[in-house]
PDB file of C-alpha atoms in Angstrom:
ATOM      1  CA  MET V 789      60.449  31.362  10.218  1.00 39.00           C
ATOM      2  CA  MET V 790      57.654  31.674  12.745  1.00 38.00           C
ATOM      3  CA  LYS V 791      55.543  33.631  10.247  1.00 39.00           C
ATOM      4  CA  SER V 792      56.070  30.991   7.606  1.00 39.00           C
ATOM      5  CA  PHE V 793      55.075  28.278  10.097  1.00 37.00           C
ATOM      6  CA  ASN V 794      51.818  30.044  10.960  1.00 43.00           C
ATOM      7  CA  ILE V 795      50.824  30.381   7.342  1.00 39.00           C
ATOM      8  CA  ALA V 796      51.508  26.711   6.733  1.00 43.00           C
ATOM      9  CA  GLY V 797      49.577  25.802   9.898  1.00 47.00           C
ATOM     10  CA  LYS V 798      46.595  27.835   8.796  1.00 42.00           C
ATOM     11  CA  GLY V 799      46.709  26.216   5.354  1.00 46.00           C
ATOM     12  CA  GLN V 800      46.693  22.731   6.921  1.00 49.00           C
ATOM     13  CA  PHE V 801      43.810  23.728   9.178  1.00 42.00           C
ATOM     14  CA  LEU V 802      41.711  24.993   6.236  1.00 40.00           C
ATOM     15  CA  LEU V 803      42.533  21.927   4.321  1.00 40.00           C
ATOM     16  CA  SER V 804      41.385  19.725   7.197  1.00 45.00           C
ATOM     17  CA  LEU V 805      38.074  21.659   7.435  1.00 40.00           C
ATOM     18  CA  MET V 806      37.466  21.155   3.705  1.00 43.00           C
ATOM     19  CA  LEU V 807      38.141  17.385   3.944  1.00 38.00           C
ATOM     20  CA  VAL V 808      35.739  17.121   6.916  1.00 38.00           C
ATOM     21  CA  ALA V 809      33.043  19.029   5.073  1.00 41.00           C
ATOM     22  CA  MET V 810      33.456  16.819   1.951  1.00 39.00           C
ATOM     23  CA  THR V 811      33.237  13.672   4.047  1.00 38.00           C
ATOM     24  CA  MET V 812      30.064  14.872   5.797  1.00 38.00           C
ATOM     25  CA  VAL V 813      28.400  15.621   2.448  1.00 36.00           C
ATOM     26  CA  ALA V 814      29.404  12.193   1.073  1.00 36.00           C
ATOM     27  CA  CYS V 815      28.089  10.390   4.198  1.00 36.00           C
ATOM     28  CA  GLY V 816      24.896  12.424   4.063  1.00 37.00           C
ATOM     29  CA  ASN V 817      24.246  11.397   0.502  1.00 35.00           C
ATOM     30  CA  LYS V 818      24.766   7.756   1.317  1.00 31.00           C
ATOM     31  CA  ALA V 819      22.381   7.986   4.224  1.00 32.00           C
ATOM     32  CA  GLY V 820      19.776   9.785   2.129  1.00 32.00           C
ATOM     33  CA  ASN V 821      19.866   7.114  -0.530  1.00 32.00           C
ATOM     34  CA  ALA V 822      19.771   4.172   1.807  1.00 30.00           C
ATOM     35  CA  ALA V 823      16.042   4.014   2.403  1.00 31.00           C
ATOM     36  CA  SER V 824      13.514   3.711  -0.343  1.00 34.00           C
ATOM     37  CA  THR V 825       9.810   2.861  -0.673  1.00 34.00           C
ATOM     38  CA  ALA V 826      10.810  -0.499  -2.032  1.00 35.00           C
ATOM     39  CA  ASP V 827      12.224  -1.483   1.349  1.00 37.00           C
ATOM     40  CA  SER V 828       8.828  -1.195   3.109  1.00 40.00           C
ATOM     41  CA  VAL V 829       6.035  -3.692   3.201  1.00 45.00           C
ATOM     42  CA  SER V 830       3.447  -1.158   2.195  1.00 49.00           C
ATOM     43  CA  ALA V 831       4.482   2.204   0.899  1.00 53.00           C
ATOM     44  CA  ASP V 832       2.300   5.095   2.192  1.00 57.00           C
ATOM     45  CA  SER V 833       2.595   7.129  -1.026  1.00 59.00           C
ATOM     46  CA  ILE V 834       3.999   6.471  -4.505  1.00 61.00           C
ATOM     47  CA  THR V 835       4.983   9.248  -6.885  1.00 57.00           C
ATOM     48  CA  ALA V 836       6.808   9.342 -10.196  1.00 49.00           C
ATOM     49  CA  GLN V 837      10.496  10.192 -10.450  1.00 54.00           C
ATOM     50  CA  SER V 838      11.279  13.874 -10.016  1.00 57.00           C
ATOM     51  CA  ASP V 839      11.519  15.580 -13.399  1.00 67.00           C
ATOM     52  CA  ASP V 840       9.366  17.886 -15.463  1.00 87.00           C
ATOM     53  CA  TYR V 841       6.836  15.157 -16.092  1.00 92.00           C
ATOM     54  CA  VAL V 842       3.718  15.157 -13.829  1.00 94.00           C
ATOM     55  CA  PRO V 843       1.892  11.796 -13.865  1.00 94.00           C
ATOM     56  CA  GLN V 844      -1.831  11.545 -14.432  1.00 96.00           C
ATOM     57  CA  ARG V 845      -3.906   8.727 -13.082  1.00 97.00           C
ATOM     58  CA  SER V 846      -4.668   7.449 -16.549  1.00 96.00           C
ATOM     59  CA  ASP V 847      -0.909   7.152 -17.261  1.00 97.00           C
ATOM     60  CA  TYR V 848      -0.477   4.167 -14.958  1.00 98.00           C
ATOM     61  CA  THR V 849      -0.500   0.451 -15.804  1.00 97.00           C
ATOM     62  CA  PHE V 850      -0.166  -2.263 -13.165  1.00 97.00           C
ATOM     63  CA  ARG V 851       1.033  -5.799 -12.831  1.00 97.00           C
ATOM     64  CA  SER V 852       1.723  -7.987  -9.812  1.00 96.00           C
ATOM     65  CA  GLU V 853       3.699 -11.059  -8.887  1.00 94.00           C
ATOM     66  CA  VAL V 854       3.665 -13.314  -5.856  1.00 91.00           C
ATOM     67  CA  ARG V 855       7.000 -14.113  -4.214  1.00 90.00           C
ATOM     68  CA  SER V 856       6.878 -17.240  -2.060  1.00 85.00           C
ATOM     69  CA  ILE V 857       8.915 -17.407   1.148  1.00 82.00           C
ATOM     70  CA  VAL V 858      10.204 -20.939   1.613  1.00 83.00           C
ATOM     71  CA  ASP V 859      11.373 -22.423   4.945  1.00 81.00           C
ATOM     72  CA  ASP V 860      12.592 -26.014   5.185  1.00 82.00           C
ATOM     73  CA  GLY V 861      11.267 -26.734   1.790  1.00 78.00           C
ATOM     74  CA  GLU V 862       7.706 -25.509   2.494  1.00 76.00           C
ATOM     75  CA  VAL V 863       6.043 -22.289   1.480  1.00 74.00           C
ATOM     76  CA  ARG V 864       5.360 -20.296   4.677  1.00 75.00           C
ATOM     77  CA  TRP V 865       3.869 -17.150   3.231  1.00 80.00           C
ATOM     78  CA  ASP V 866       3.721 -15.045   0.092  1.00 86.00           C
ATOM     79  CA  THR V 867       4.750 -11.488  -0.529  1.00 92.00           C
ATOM     80  CA  ILE V 868       2.835  -9.605  -3.197  1.00 95.00           C
ATOM     81  CA  VAL V 869       4.718  -7.113  -5.371  1.00 96.00           C
ATOM     82  CA  VAL V 870       2.668  -4.616  -7.447  1.00 97.00           C
ATOM     83  CA  TYR V 871       4.552  -2.772 -10.163  1.00 97.00           C
ATOM     84  CA  LEU V 872       3.332   0.676 -11.191  1.00 97.00           C
ATOM     85  CA  THR V 873       4.519   2.029 -14.583  1.00 97.00           C
ATOM     86  CA  ASP V 874       3.700   5.494 -15.828  1.00 96.00           C
ATOM     87  CA  ALA V 875       3.695   6.922 -19.328  1.00 96.00           C
ATOM     88  CA  LYS V 876       7.406   7.728 -19.147  1.00 95.00           C
ATOM     89  CA  GLY V 877       8.343   4.198 -18.221  1.00 95.00           C
ATOM     90  CA  HIS V 878       9.097   4.967 -14.593  1.00 94.00           C
ATOM     91  CA  THR V 879       8.286   1.906 -12.492  1.00 96.00           C
ATOM     92  CA  GLN V 880       7.827   1.673  -8.736  1.00 94.00           C
ATOM     93  CA  GLN V 881       6.881  -1.170  -6.426  1.00 95.00           C
ATOM     94  CA  LEU V 882       4.222  -1.710  -3.755  1.00 96.00           C
ATOM     95  CA  PHE V 883       4.503  -4.513  -1.288  1.00 94.00           C
ATOM     96  CA  SER V 884       1.696  -6.425   0.414  1.00 93.00           C
ATOM     97  CA  GLN V 885       1.563  -9.504   2.673  1.00 90.00           C
ATOM     98  CA  ALA V 886      -0.593 -12.371   1.531  1.00 89.00           C
ATOM     99  CA  GLN V 887      -3.280 -13.676   3.873  1.00 82.00           C
ATOM    100  CA  PRO V 888      -3.210 -16.185   5.496  1.00 69.00           C
ATOM    101  CA  LEU V 889       0.463 -16.115   6.485  1.00 62.00           C
ATOM    102  CA  ASP V 890       0.682 -19.915   5.984  1.00 61.00           C
ATOM    103  CA  THR V 891      -0.411 -20.291   2.385  1.00 61.00           C
ATOM    104  CA  VAL V 892       0.823 -23.783   1.722  1.00 62.00           C
ATOM    105  CA  ASN V 893      -2.678 -25.334   1.850  1.00 64.00           C
ATOM    106  CA  TRP V 894      -4.521 -22.462   0.090  1.00 66.00           C
ATOM    107  CA  SER V 895      -5.342 -21.815  -3.497  1.00 67.00           C
ATOM    108  CA  LYS V 896      -3.324 -18.847  -4.634  1.00 72.00           C
ATOM    109  CA  GLY V 897      -5.410 -17.980  -7.688  1.00 74.00           C
ATOM    110  CA  SER V 898      -6.822 -14.747  -6.186  1.00 87.00           C
ATOM    111  CA  ILE V 899      -3.663 -13.560  -4.348  1.00 90.00           C
ATOM    112  CA  GLY V 900      -2.197 -10.605  -6.058  1.00 93.00           C
ATOM    113  CA  LYS V 901      -5.232  -9.878  -8.233  1.00 95.00           C
ATOM    114  CA  ILE V 902      -5.428  -6.164  -9.073  1.00 97.00           C
ATOM    115  CA  THR V 903      -8.738  -4.230  -9.373  1.00 96.00           C
ATOM    116  CA  GLU V 904      -9.283  -0.491  -9.852  1.00 97.00           C
ATOM    117  CA  ASP V 905     -12.448   0.568  -8.025  1.00 97.00           C
ATOM    118  CA  ASP V 906     -13.370   4.075  -6.905  1.00 98.00           C
ATOM    119  CA  TRP V 907     -13.060   3.862  -3.157  1.00 98.00           C
ATOM    120  CA  ASN V 908     -13.378   7.569  -2.325  1.00 97.00           C
ATOM    121  CA  PHE V 909     -16.144   8.374  -4.803  1.00 98.00           C
ATOM    122  CA  ASP V 910     -14.254  11.102  -6.696  1.00 97.00           C
ATOM    123  CA  ASN V 911     -14.943   9.409 -10.059  1.00 97.00           C
ATOM    124  CA  ILE V 912     -11.271   8.452 -10.317  1.00 98.00           C
ATOM    125  CA  PRO V 913     -10.315   4.719 -10.043  1.00 97.00           C
ATOM    126  CA  ASP V 914      -8.080   3.811  -7.124  1.00 98.00           C
ATOM    127  CA  LEU V 915      -5.949   0.689  -6.760  1.00 98.00           C
ATOM    128  CA  GLN V 916      -6.476  -2.442  -4.709  1.00 97.00           C
ATOM    129  CA  VAL V 917      -4.657  -5.775  -4.548  1.00 97.00           C
ATOM    130  CA  CYS V 918      -6.146  -8.926  -3.150  1.00 95.00           C
ATOM    131  CA  MET V 919      -4.182 -10.384  -0.205  1.00 93.00           C
ATOM    132  CA  GLY V 920      -6.179 -13.599  -0.191  1.00 90.00           C
ATOM    133  CA  PRO V 921      -8.858 -15.272   1.948  1.00 88.00           C
ATOM    134  CA  MET V 922      -8.776 -15.273   5.760  1.00 85.00           C
ATOM    135  CA  ASN V 923     -10.469 -18.645   6.043  1.00 81.00           C
ATOM    136  CA  GLY V 924     -12.404 -21.292   4.099  1.00 79.00           C
ATOM    137  CA  PHE V 925     -15.484 -19.135   3.962  1.00 82.00           C
ATOM    138  CA  GLY V 926     -13.748 -16.501   1.887  1.00 82.00           C
ATOM    139  CA  ASN V 927     -13.407 -13.175   3.703  1.00 89.00           C
ATOM    140  CA  PHE V 928     -10.973 -11.777   1.150  1.00 92.00           C
ATOM    141  CA  THR V 929      -8.854  -8.843   2.295  1.00 93.00           C
ATOM    142  CA  TYR V 930      -7.263  -6.116   0.200  1.00 95.00           C
ATOM    143  CA  ASP V 931      -4.553  -3.475   0.375  1.00 96.00           C
ATOM    144  CA  VAL V 932      -5.846  -0.218  -1.105  1.00 97.00           C
ATOM    145  CA  TRP V 933      -4.124   2.865  -2.483  1.00 98.00           C
ATOM    146  CA  ILE V 934      -6.168   5.981  -3.079  1.00 98.00           C
ATOM    147  CA  TRP V 935      -5.263   8.306  -5.981  1.00 97.00           C
ATOM    148  CA  ASP V 936      -4.698  11.871  -4.895  1.00 96.00           C
ATOM    149  CA  ASP V 937      -5.376  14.004  -7.990  1.00 96.00           C
ATOM    150  CA  LYS V 938      -3.885  17.186  -6.544  1.00 95.00           C
ATOM    151  CA  ALA V 939      -0.624  15.565  -5.451  1.00 95.00           C
ATOM    152  CA  HIS V 940      -0.606  13.185  -8.470  1.00 95.00           C
ATOM    153  CA  GLN V 941       0.232  10.169  -6.308  1.00 95.00           C
ATOM    154  CA  PHE V 942      -1.188   7.038  -4.710  1.00 96.00           C
ATOM    155  CA  ASN V 943      -1.641   7.091  -0.973  1.00 96.00           C
ATOM    156  CA  TYR V 944      -2.023   3.927   1.096  1.00 97.00           C
ATOM    157  CA  LEU V 945      -5.430   3.612   2.729  1.00 97.00           C
ATOM    158  CA  LYS V 946      -5.071   3.069   6.479  1.00 93.00           C
ATOM    159  CA  THR V 947      -8.086   1.652   8.275  1.00 89.00           C
ATOM    160  CA  ASN V 948      -8.862   0.384  11.782  1.00 84.00           C
ATOM    161  CA  GLY V 949      -9.037  -3.302  10.975  1.00 84.00           C
ATOM    162  CA  ASP V 950      -9.507  -5.253   7.784  1.00 89.00           C
ATOM    163  CA  ILE V 951     -12.316  -4.744   5.323  1.00 94.00           C
ATOM    164  CA  TYR V 952     -13.560  -8.121   4.135  1.00 95.00           C
ATOM    165  CA  ASP V 953     -15.060  -8.854   0.713  1.00 94.00           C
ATOM    166  CA  PRO V 954     -15.546  -5.091   0.176  1.00 95.00           C
ATOM    167  CA  GLU V 955     -18.526  -3.827  -1.806  1.00 96.00           C
ATOM    168  CA  ILE V 956     -18.535  -0.303  -3.194  1.00 97.00           C
ATOM    169  CA  ASP V 957     -21.922   1.323  -2.691  1.00 97.00           C
ATOM    170  CA  SER V 958     -21.604   4.346  -5.015  1.00 96.00           C
ATOM    171  CA  ASP V 959     -25.233   5.464  -4.468  1.00 97.00           C
ATOM    172  CA  ASN V 960     -24.793   5.842  -0.707  1.00 97.00           C
ATOM    173  CA  LYS V 961     -21.003   6.530  -0.875  1.00 97.00           C
ATOM    174  CA  THR V 962     -20.406   3.655   1.446  1.00 98.00           C
ATOM    175  CA  ILE V 963     -17.857   0.822   1.653  1.00 98.00           C
ATOM    176  CA  VAL V 964     -19.486  -2.372   2.907  1.00 97.00           C
ATOM    177  CA  SER V 965     -17.421  -5.094   4.604  1.00 97.00           C
ATOM    178  CA  VAL V 966     -18.926  -8.649   4.877  1.00 94.00           C
ATOM    179  CA  TRP V 967     -17.393 -11.222   7.228  1.00 93.00           C
ATOM    180  CA  ARG V 968     -18.673 -14.824   7.173  1.00 91.00           C
ATOM    181  CA  LEU V 969     -17.971 -17.612   9.675  1.00 88.00           C
ATOM    182  CA  ASP V 970     -20.153 -20.741   9.648  1.00 88.00           C
ATOM    183  CA  ASP V 971     -23.677 -19.437   9.716  1.00 89.00           C
ATOM    184  CA  ASP V 972     -22.786 -16.039  11.216  1.00 93.00           C
ATOM    185  CA  VAL V 973     -22.415 -12.957   9.044  1.00 94.00           C
ATOM    186  CA  GLU V 974     -21.114  -9.523  10.151  1.00 95.00           C
ATOM    187  CA  ILE V 975     -21.724  -6.491   7.990  1.00 96.00           C
ATOM    188  CA  VAL V 976     -19.777  -3.307   8.691  1.00 96.00           C
ATOM    189  CA  ARG V 977     -20.336  -0.060   6.766  1.00 97.00           C
ATOM    190  CA  TYR V 978     -17.804   2.665   6.328  1.00 97.00           C
ATOM    191  CA  LYS V 979     -18.017   6.267   5.102  1.00 97.00           C
ATOM    192  CA  TRP V 980     -15.493   9.018   4.529  1.00 97.00           C
ATOM    193  CA  LYS V 981     -15.138  11.675   7.206  1.00 96.00           C
ATOM    194  CA  ASP V 982     -12.436  14.336   7.227  1.00 95.00           C
ATOM    195  CA  GLY V 983     -10.383  12.412   4.776  1.00 92.00           C
ATOM    196  CA  LYS V 984     -10.580   9.147   6.710  1.00 94.00           C
ATOM    197  CA  LEU V 985     -12.677   5.984   6.191  1.00 96.00           C
ATOM    198  CA  VAL V 986     -14.586   5.418   9.395  1.00 95.00           C
ATOM    199  CA  GLU V 987     -17.036   2.776  10.613  1.00 96.00           C
ATOM    200  CA  THR V 988     -20.593   4.047  10.737  1.00 96.00           C
ATOM    201  CA  GLU V 989     -22.692   0.883  11.241  1.00 96.00           C
ATOM    202  CA  ARG V 990     -22.268  -2.781  12.296  1.00 95.00           C
ATOM    203  CA  GLU V 991     -24.813  -5.558  12.298  1.00 95.00           C
ATOM    204  CA  GLN V 992     -24.843  -9.309  12.975  1.00 93.00           C
ATOM    205  CA  LEU V 993     -26.955 -11.634  10.789  1.00 90.00           C
ATOM    206  CA  SER V 994     -27.329 -15.301  10.035  1.00 86.00           C
ATOM    207  CA  ARG V 995     -26.881 -16.623   6.542  1.00 73.00           C
ATOM    208  CA  GLU V 996     -30.593 -17.300   6.334  1.00 73.00           C
ATOM    209  CA  GLU V 997     -31.410 -13.716   7.253  1.00 70.00           C
ATOM    210  CA  LEU V 998     -28.915 -12.449   4.711  1.00 66.00           C
ATOM    211  CA  ALA V 999     -30.460 -14.658   2.067  1.00 65.00           C
ATOM    212  CA  ASP V1000     -33.939 -13.319   2.875  1.00 62.00           C
ATOM    213  CA  ASP V1001     -32.689  -9.783   2.290  1.00 60.00           C
TER     214      ASP V1001
END
């Protein structure tokens, strides 16, 4: 009887271990699927779904929509959603926050506008979405994603501060930011160094001086 009891006990013990292992695997899968790039305001990198297909930059088409956040019947701010669709029909989303945060009194015509300029001067167009003007003088800001041709993905461009009304100077491989407030103008120039866009020059001008140039 004792021998039979031990065998049964071992069987129950092994069965319990198997149930615990199966539960851990199931919980692990749930945790792994809980987070996605669509939950973040601005995804750092966007790639196509994992299969044999490797997306090329030319495969992508884009569209955007502006989702208004309403509080007490008033629009408080807008979230910009950019949809990326590749040649296989895979679609992912990028999220940006419109500027200014209180958009009720602002024209939204430019918010969410998509352009495809070459920000890192590799002759491959990148992706930028207009977040809107910072004030009545313009000062439009943008979220930018750089295409990585080796990794076949878009990577979010992180900078120290906003780049206003950016101009792409391809001849000098420089990104020029122009900030305007009343008669004051600030021009900041950026260049790429060790894979990062860094400030190299800053100058203050008046509108009259800028017009003379």
